[in-house]
mmCIF file of C-alpha atoms in Angstrom:
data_model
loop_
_atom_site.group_PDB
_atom_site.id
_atom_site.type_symbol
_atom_site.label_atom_id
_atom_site.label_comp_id
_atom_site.label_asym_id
_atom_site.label_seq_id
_atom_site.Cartn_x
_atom_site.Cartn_y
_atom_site.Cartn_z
ATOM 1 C CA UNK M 1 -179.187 41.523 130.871
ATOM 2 C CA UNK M 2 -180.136 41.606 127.538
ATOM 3 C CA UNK M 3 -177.942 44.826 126.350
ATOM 4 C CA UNK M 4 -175.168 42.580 126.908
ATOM 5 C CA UNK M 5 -177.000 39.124 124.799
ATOM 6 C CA UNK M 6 -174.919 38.066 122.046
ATOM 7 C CA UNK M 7 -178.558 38.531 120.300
ATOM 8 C CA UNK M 8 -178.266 42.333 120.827
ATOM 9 C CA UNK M 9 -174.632 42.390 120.279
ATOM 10 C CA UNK M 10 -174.590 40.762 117.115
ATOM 11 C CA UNK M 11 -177.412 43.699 116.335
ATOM 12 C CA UNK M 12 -175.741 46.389 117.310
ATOM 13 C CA UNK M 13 -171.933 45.511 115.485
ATOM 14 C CA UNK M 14 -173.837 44.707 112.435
ATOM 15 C CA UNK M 15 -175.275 48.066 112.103
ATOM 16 C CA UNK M 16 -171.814 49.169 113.107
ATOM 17 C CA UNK M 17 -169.799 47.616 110.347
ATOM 18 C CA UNK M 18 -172.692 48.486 107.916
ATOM 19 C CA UNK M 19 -172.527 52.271 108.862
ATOM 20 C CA UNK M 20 -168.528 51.977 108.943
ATOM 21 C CA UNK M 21 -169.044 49.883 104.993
ATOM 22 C CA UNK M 22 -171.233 53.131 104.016
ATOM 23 C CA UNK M 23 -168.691 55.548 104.810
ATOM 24 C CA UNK M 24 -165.483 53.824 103.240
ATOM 25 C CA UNK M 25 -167.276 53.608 100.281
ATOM 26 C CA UNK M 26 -165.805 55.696 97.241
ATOM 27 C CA UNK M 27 -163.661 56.612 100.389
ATOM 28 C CA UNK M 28 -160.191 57.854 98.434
ATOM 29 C CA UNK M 29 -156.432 58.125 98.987
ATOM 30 C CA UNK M 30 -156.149 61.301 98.900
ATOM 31 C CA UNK M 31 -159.487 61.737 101.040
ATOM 32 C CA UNK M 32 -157.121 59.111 103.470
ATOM 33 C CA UNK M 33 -153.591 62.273 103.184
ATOM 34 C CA UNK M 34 -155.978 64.786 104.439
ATOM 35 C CA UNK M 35 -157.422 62.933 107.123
ATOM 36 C CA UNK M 36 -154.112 61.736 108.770
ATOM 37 C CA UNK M 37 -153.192 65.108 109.110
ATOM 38 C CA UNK M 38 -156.698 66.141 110.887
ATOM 39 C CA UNK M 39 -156.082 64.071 114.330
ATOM 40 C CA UNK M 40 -159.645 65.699 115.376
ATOM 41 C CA UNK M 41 -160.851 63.493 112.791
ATOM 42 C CA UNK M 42 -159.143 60.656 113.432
ATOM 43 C CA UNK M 43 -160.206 60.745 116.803
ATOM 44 C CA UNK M 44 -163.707 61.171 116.134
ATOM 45 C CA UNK M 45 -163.996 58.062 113.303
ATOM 46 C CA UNK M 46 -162.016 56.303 116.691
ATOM 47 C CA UNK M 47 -165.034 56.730 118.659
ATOM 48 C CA UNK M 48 -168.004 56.513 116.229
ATOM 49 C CA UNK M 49 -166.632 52.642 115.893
ATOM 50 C CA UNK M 50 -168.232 50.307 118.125
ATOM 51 C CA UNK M 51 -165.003 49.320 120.404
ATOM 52 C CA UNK M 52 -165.370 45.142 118.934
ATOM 53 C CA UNK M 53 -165.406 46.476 115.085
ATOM 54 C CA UNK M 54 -162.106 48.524 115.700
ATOM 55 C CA UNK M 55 -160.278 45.432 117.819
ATOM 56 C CA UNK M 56 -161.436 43.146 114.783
ATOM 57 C CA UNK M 57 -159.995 45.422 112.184
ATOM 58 C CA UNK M 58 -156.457 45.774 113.845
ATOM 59 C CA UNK M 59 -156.648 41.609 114.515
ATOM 60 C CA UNK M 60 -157.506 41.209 111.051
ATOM 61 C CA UNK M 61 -153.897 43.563 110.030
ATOM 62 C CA UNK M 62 -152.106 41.676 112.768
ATOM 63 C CA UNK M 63 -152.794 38.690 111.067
ATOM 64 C CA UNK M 64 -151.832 39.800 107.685
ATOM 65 C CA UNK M 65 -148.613 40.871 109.289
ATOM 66 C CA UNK M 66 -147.656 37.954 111.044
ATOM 67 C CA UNK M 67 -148.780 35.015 108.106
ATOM 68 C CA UNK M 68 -146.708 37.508 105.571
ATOM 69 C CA UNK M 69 -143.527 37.867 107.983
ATOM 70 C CA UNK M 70 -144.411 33.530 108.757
ATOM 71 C CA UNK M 71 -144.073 32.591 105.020
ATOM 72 C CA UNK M 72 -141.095 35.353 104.165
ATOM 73 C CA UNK M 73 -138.708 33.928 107.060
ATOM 74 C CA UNK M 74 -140.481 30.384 107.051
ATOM 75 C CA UNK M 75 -139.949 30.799 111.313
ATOM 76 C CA UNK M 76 -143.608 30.379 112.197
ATOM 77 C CA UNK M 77 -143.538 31.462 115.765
ATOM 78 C CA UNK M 78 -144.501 35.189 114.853
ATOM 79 C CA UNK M 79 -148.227 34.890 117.052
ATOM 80 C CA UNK M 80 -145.635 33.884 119.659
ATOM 81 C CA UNK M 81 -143.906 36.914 119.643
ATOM 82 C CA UNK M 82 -147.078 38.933 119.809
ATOM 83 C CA UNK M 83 -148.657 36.543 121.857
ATOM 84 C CA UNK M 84 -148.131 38.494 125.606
ATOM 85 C CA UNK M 85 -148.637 42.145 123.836
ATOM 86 C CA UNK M 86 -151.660 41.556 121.975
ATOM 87 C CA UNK M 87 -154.259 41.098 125.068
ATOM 88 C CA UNK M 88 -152.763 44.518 126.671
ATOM 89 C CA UNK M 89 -153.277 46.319 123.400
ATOM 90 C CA UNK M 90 -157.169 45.385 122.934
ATOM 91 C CA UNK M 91 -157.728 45.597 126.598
ATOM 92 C CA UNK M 92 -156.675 49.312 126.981
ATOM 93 C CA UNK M 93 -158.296 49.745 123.827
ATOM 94 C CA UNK M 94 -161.609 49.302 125.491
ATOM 95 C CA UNK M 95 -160.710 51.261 128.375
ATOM 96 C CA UNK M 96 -159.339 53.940 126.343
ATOM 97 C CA UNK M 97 -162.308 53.637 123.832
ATOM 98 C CA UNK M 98 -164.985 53.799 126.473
ATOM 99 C CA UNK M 99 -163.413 56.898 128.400
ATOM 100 C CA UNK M 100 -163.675 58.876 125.597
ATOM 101 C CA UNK M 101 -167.240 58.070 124.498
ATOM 102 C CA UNK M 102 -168.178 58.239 128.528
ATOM 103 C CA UNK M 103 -165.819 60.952 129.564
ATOM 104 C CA UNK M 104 -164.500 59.341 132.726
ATOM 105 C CA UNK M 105 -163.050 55.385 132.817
ATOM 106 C CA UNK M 106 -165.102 52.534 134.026
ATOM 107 C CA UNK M 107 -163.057 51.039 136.951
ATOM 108 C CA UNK M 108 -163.705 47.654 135.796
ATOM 109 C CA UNK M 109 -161.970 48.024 132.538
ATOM 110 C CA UNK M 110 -159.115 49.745 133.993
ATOM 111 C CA UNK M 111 -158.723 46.874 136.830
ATOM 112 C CA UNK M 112 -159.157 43.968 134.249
ATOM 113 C CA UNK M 113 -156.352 46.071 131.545
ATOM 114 C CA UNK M 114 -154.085 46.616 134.631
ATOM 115 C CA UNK M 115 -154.121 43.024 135.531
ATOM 116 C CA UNK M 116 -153.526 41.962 131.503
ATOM 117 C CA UNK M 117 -150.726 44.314 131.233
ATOM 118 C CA UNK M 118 -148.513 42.791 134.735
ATOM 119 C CA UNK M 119 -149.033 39.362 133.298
ATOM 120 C CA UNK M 120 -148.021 40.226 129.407
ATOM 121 C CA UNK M 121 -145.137 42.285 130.996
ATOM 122 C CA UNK M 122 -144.072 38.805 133.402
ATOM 123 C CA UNK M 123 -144.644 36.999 130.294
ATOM 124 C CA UNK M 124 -142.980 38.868 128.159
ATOM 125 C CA UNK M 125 -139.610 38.713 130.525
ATOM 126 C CA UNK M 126 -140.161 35.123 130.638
ATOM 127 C CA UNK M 127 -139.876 34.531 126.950
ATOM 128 C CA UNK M 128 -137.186 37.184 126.120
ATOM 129 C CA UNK M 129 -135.181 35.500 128.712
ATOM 130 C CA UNK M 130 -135.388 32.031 126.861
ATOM 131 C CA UNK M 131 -134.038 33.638 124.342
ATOM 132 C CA UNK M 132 -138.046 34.037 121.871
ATOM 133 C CA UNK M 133 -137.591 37.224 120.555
ATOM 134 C CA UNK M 134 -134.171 35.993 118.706
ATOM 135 C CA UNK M 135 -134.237 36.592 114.831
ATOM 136 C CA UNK M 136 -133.757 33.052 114.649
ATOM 137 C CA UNK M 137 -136.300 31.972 117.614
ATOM 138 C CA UNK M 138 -138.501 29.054 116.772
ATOM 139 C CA UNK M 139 -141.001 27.073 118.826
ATOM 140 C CA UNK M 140 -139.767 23.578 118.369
ATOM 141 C CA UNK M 141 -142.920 22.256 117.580
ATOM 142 C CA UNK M 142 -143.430 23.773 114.368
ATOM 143 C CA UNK M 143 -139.999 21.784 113.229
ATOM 144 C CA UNK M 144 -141.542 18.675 114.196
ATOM 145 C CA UNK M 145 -144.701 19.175 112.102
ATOM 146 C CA UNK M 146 -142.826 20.468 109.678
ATOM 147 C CA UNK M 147 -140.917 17.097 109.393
ATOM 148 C CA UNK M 148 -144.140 15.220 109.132
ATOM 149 C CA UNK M 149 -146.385 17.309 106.982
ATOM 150 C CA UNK M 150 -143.892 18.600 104.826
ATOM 151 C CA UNK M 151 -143.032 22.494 103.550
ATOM 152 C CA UNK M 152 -146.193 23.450 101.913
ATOM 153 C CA UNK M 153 -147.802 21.065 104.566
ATOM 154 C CA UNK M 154 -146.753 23.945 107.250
ATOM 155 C CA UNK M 155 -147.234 26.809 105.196
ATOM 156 C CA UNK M 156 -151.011 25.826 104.301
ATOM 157 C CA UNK M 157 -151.148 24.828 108.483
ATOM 158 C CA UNK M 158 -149.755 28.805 108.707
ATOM 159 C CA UNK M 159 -152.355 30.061 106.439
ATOM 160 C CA UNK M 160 -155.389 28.007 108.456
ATOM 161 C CA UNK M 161 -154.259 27.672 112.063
ATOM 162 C CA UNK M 162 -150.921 28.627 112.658
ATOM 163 C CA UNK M 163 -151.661 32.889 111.985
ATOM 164 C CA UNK M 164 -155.353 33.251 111.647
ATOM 165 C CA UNK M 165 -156.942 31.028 113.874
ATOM 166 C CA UNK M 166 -154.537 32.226 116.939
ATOM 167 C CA UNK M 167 -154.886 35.972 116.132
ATOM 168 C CA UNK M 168 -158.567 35.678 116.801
ATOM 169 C CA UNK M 169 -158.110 33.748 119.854
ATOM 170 C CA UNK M 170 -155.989 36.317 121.240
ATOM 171 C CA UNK M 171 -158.908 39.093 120.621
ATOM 172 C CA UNK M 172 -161.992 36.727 122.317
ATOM 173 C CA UNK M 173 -159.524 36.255 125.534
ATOM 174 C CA UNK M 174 -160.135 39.834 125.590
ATOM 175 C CA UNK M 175 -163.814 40.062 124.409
ATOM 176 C CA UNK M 176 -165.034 39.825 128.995
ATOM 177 C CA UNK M 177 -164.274 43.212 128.787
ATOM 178 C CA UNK M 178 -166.158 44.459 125.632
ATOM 179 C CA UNK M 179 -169.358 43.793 128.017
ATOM 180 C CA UNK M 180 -168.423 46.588 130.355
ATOM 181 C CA UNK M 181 -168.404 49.099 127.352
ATOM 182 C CA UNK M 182 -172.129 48.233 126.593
ATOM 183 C CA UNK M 183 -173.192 48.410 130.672
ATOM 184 C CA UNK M 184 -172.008 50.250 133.530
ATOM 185 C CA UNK M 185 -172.350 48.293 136.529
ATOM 186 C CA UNK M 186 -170.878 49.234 139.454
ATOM 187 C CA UNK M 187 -167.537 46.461 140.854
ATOM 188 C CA UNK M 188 -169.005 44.112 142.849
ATOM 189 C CA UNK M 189 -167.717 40.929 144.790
ATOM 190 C CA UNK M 190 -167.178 38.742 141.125
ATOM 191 C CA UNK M 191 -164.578 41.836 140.359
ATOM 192 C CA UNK M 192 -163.124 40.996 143.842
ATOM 193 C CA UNK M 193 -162.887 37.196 143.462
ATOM 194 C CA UNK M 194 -161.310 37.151 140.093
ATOM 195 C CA UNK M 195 -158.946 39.929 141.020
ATOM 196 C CA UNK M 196 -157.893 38.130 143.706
ATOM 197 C CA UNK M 197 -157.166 34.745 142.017
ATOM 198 C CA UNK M 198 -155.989 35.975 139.274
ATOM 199 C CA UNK M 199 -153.112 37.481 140.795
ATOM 200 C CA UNK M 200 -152.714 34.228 142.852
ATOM 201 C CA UNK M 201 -152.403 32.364 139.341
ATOM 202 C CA UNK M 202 -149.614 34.643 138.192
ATOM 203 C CA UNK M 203 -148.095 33.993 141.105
ATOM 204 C CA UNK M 204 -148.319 30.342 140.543
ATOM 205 C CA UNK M 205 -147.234 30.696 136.915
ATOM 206 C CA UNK M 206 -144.291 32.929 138.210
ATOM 207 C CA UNK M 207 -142.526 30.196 140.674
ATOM 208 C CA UNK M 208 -143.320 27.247 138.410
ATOM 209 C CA UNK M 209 -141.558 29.674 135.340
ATOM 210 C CA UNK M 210 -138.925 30.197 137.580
ATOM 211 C CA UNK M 211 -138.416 27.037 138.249
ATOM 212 C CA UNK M 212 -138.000 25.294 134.963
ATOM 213 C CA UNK M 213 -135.934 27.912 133.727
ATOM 214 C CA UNK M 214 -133.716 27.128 136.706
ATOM 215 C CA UNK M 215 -133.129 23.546 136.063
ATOM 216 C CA UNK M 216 -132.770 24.234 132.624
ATOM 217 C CA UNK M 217 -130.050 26.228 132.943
ATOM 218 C CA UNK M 218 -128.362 24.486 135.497
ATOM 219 C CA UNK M 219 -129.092 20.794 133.634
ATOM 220 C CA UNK M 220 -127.303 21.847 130.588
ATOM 221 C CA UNK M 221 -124.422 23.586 132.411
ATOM 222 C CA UNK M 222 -123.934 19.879 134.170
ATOM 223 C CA UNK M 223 -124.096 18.057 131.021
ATOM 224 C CA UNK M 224 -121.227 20.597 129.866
ATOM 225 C CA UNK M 225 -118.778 18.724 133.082
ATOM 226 C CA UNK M 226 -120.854 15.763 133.892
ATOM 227 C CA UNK M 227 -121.531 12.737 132.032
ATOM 228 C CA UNK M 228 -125.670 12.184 132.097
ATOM 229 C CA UNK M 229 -124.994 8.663 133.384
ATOM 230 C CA UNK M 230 -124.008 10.217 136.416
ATOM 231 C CA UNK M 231 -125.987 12.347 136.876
ATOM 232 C CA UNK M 232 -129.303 12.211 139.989
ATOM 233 C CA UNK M 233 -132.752 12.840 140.617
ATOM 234 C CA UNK M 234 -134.243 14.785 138.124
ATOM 235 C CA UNK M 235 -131.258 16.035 136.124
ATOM 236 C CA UNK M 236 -130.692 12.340 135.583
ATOM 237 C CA UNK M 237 -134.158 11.892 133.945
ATOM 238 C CA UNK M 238 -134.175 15.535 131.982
ATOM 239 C CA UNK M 239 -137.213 17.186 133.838
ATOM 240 C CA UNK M 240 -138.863 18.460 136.532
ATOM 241 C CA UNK M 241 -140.794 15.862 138.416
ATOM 242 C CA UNK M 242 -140.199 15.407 141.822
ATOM 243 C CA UNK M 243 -139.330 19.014 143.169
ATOM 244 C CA UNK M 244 -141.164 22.559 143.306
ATOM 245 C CA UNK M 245 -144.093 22.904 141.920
ATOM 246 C CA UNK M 246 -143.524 20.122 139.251
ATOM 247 C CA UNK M 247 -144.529 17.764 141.582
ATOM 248 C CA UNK M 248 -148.078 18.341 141.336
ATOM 249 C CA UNK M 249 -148.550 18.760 137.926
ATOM 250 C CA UNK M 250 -146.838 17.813 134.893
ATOM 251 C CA UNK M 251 -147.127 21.521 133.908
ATOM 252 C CA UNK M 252 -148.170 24.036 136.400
ATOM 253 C CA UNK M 253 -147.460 26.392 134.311
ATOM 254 C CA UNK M 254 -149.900 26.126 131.760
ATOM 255 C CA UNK M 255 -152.789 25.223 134.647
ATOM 256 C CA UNK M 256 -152.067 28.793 136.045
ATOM 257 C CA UNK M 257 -152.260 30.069 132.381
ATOM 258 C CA UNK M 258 -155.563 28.545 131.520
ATOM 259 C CA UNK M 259 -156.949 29.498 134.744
ATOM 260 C CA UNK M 260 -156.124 33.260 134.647
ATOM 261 C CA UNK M 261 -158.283 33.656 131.612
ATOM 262 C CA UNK M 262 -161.036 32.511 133.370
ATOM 263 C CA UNK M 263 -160.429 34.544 135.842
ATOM 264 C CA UNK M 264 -160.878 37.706 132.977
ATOM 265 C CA UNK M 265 -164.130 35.679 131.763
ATOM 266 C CA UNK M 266 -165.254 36.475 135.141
ATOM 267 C CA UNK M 267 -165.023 40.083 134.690
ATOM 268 C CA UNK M 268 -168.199 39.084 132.060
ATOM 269 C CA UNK M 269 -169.762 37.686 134.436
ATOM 270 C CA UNK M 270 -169.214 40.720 136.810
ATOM 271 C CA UNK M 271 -170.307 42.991 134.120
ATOM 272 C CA UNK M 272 -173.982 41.195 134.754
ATOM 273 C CA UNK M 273 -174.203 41.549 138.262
ATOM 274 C CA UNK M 274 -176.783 44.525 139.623
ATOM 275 C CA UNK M 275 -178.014 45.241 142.717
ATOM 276 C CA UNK M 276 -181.462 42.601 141.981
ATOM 277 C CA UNK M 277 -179.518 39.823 140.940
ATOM 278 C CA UNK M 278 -179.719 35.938 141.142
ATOM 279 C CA UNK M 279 -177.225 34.627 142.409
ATOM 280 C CA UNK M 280 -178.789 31.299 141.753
ATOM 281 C CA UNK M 281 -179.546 31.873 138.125
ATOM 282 C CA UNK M 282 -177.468 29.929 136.189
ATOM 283 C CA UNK M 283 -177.236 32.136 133.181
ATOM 284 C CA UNK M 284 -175.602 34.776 134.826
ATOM 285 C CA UNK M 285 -172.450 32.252 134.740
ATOM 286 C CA UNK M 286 -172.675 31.861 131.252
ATOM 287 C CA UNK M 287 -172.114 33.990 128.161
ATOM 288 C CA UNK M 288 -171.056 34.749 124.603
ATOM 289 C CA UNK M 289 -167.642 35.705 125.724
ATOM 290 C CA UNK M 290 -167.001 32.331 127.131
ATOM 291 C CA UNK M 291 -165.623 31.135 123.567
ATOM 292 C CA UNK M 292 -162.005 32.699 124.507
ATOM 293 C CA UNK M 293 -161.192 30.940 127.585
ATOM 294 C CA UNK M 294 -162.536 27.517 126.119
ATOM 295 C CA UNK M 295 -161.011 27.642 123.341
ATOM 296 C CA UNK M 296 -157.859 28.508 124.887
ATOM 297 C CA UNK M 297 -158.183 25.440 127.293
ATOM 298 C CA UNK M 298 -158.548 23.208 123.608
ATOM 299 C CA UNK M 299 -155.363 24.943 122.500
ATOM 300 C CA UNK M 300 -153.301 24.201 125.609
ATOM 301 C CA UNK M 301 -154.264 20.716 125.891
ATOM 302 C CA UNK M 302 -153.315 20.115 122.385
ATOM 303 C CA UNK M 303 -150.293 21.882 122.279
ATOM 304 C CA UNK M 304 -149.235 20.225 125.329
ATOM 305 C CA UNK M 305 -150.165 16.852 123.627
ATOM 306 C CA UNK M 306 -147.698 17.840 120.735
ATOM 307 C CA UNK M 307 -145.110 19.349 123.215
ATOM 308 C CA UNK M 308 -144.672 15.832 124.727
ATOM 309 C CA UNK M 309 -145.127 13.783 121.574
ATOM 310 C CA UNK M 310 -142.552 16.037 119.425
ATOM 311 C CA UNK M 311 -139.903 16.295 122.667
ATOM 312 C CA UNK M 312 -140.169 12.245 122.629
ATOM 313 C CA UNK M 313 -139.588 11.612 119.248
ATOM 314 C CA UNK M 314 -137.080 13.859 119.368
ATOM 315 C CA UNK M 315 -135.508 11.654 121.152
ATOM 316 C CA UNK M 316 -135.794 14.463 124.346
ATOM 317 C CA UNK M 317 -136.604 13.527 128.037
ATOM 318 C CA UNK M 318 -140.350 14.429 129.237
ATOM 319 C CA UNK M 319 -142.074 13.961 132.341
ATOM 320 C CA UNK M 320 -145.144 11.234 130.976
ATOM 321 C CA UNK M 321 -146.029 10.450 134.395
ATOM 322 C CA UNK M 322 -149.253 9.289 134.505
ATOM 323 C CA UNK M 323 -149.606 9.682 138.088
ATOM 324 C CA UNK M 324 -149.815 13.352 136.945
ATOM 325 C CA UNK M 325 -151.999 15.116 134.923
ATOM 326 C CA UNK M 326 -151.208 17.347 131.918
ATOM 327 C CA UNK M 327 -151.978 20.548 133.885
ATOM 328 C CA UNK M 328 -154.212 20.088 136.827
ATOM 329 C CA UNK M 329 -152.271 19.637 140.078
ATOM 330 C CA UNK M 330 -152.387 15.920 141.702
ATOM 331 C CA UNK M 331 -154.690 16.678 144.329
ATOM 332 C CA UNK M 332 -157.612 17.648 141.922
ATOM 333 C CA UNK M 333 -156.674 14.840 139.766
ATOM 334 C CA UNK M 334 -156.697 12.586 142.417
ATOM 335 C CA UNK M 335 -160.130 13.890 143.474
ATOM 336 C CA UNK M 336 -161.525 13.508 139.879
ATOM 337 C CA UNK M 337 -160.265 9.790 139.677
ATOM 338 C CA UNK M 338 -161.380 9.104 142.604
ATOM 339 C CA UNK M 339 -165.004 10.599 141.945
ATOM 340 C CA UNK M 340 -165.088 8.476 138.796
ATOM 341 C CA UNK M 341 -164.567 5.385 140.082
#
């Protein structure tokens, strides 16, 4: 459909930003007192912005927020904390957003925000639980590159990567659903399938969460009694390998991650589908919004890279199995090997 081309996007947020540049312009602070206490106008400058232009502008203040609060603590793990809130907010943004400019809500936006907020409200359990939302909660990681790049090493990797580059990836894992508020197509069978597999990925995500928090806390509550000599199986080796879901895949976790955000890119791909379509067409697969869930998939695999490269020289047990992939479970690795030889 070409309303929904990044072509005709680009067109249409252009104008957008240029209107919204017009209209700020000898905009003044006291013009700002009187319209905070006017909600009516509020609301209407709310809707008159094209639903991306609005999303960008609070990214670009969450940013700001979290690089400031990153340098002023020097505890660079602030996207973290944000990191299972942020994809609810934009999400009922464009479901808010679009009700009021259509006057009823589009039952795709409200499925696809319904499904974001049970997974940034498991996720968000998950990592208040392990103890992330501390004052003095740090990812690991960022100590270990902080070793080897040095302070203003991490504070220029803050400034480029570290805030920025993950507060926009947090707004394109979001950017399927933009594409409903240009169309309104009708739910279909794509809305079905990645409904449907998305919630068996959280599921998946869930027990394998579950899991390693389990061991966790019962390996270092051993290790307070039991000397790790004597210790067996995988408490012996420090990691889940040969139990659970662990089995299968080095991290399970982060497969069921990766996947569920392609299971939201498919809600694009649902926002294409009329009652004409080609099934066999392979652009209706494939669009703009695609960027979030690959580049997510780039982040993971790195990260994971540096999860098991910093936890080694740290002189910490990992599961480097080679008989198991990063994230994909065993069978599909096997299948993939197997297929390449």
């Amino acid at each position: 459909m070409e309303a929904l081309s990044w072509v005709s996007v680009r067109s249409t947020l252009l104008s957008n930003i240029q209107t919204l540049w017009k209209n700020l312009d000898g905009y003044s602070l006291e013009q700002l007192q009187v319209d905070l206490q006017d909600p009516a106008r509020l609301l209407e400058f709310y809707q008159a912005t094209d639903p991306l232009v609005f999303a960008s502008g609070l990214m670009v203040m969450f940013t700001v927020i979290h690089l400031v609060m990153g340098e002023l603590t020097r505890n660079y793990s602030q996207v973290d904390r944000a990191w299972s809130i942020l994809p609810g907010v934009y999400a009922w943004h464009f479901c808010l957003h679009d009700y009021l400019n259509r006057s009823t809500f589009q039952p795709r936006l409200v499925l696809a925000a319904v499904l974001i907020s049970i997974w940034g409200t498991r996720l968000t359990y998950n990592f208040a639980r392990k103890g992330g939302y501390g004052w003095h909660g740090r990812d690991y990681r960022f100590v270990y590159i902080e070793e080897k790049i040095g302070t203003l090493g991490i504070s220029l990797l803050n400034f480029v990567f570290i805030g920025p580059q993950q507060d926009v990836l947090l707004l394109l894992m979001v950017t399927p659903l933009y594409l409903s508020t240009v169309v309104d197509t009708a739910l279909n069978r794509v809305d079905l399938v990645a409904s449907v597999l998305f919630l068996t990925l959280l599921l998946l995500e869930t027990v394998a969460d579950h899991q390693q928090f389990i061991f966790q806390t019962c390996k270092y509550a051993l290790l307070d009694y039991v000397p790790k000599d004597k210790l067996k199986g995988d408490y012996k080796v420090g990691f889940l390998h040969s139990s659970g879901l662990w089995q299968y895949s080095r991290h399970p976790n982060f497969f069921a991650e990766i996947s569920m955000w392609w299971m939201v890119y498919l809600f694009s791909v649902a926002a294409h589908v009329q009652d004409n379509v080609d099934w066999a067409d392979p652009y209706l697969y494939l669009n703009w919004t695609v960027t979030g869930a690959v580049l997510l998939t780039m982040l993971f695999q790195g990260s994971t890279w540096l999860t098991e490269v910093g936890a080694s020289g740290r002189g910490r047990a990992i599961n480097t199995d080679l008989r198991l992939s990063i994230s994909l479970p065993k069978s599909i690795q096997s299948t993939r090997s197997t297929s390449n030889r």
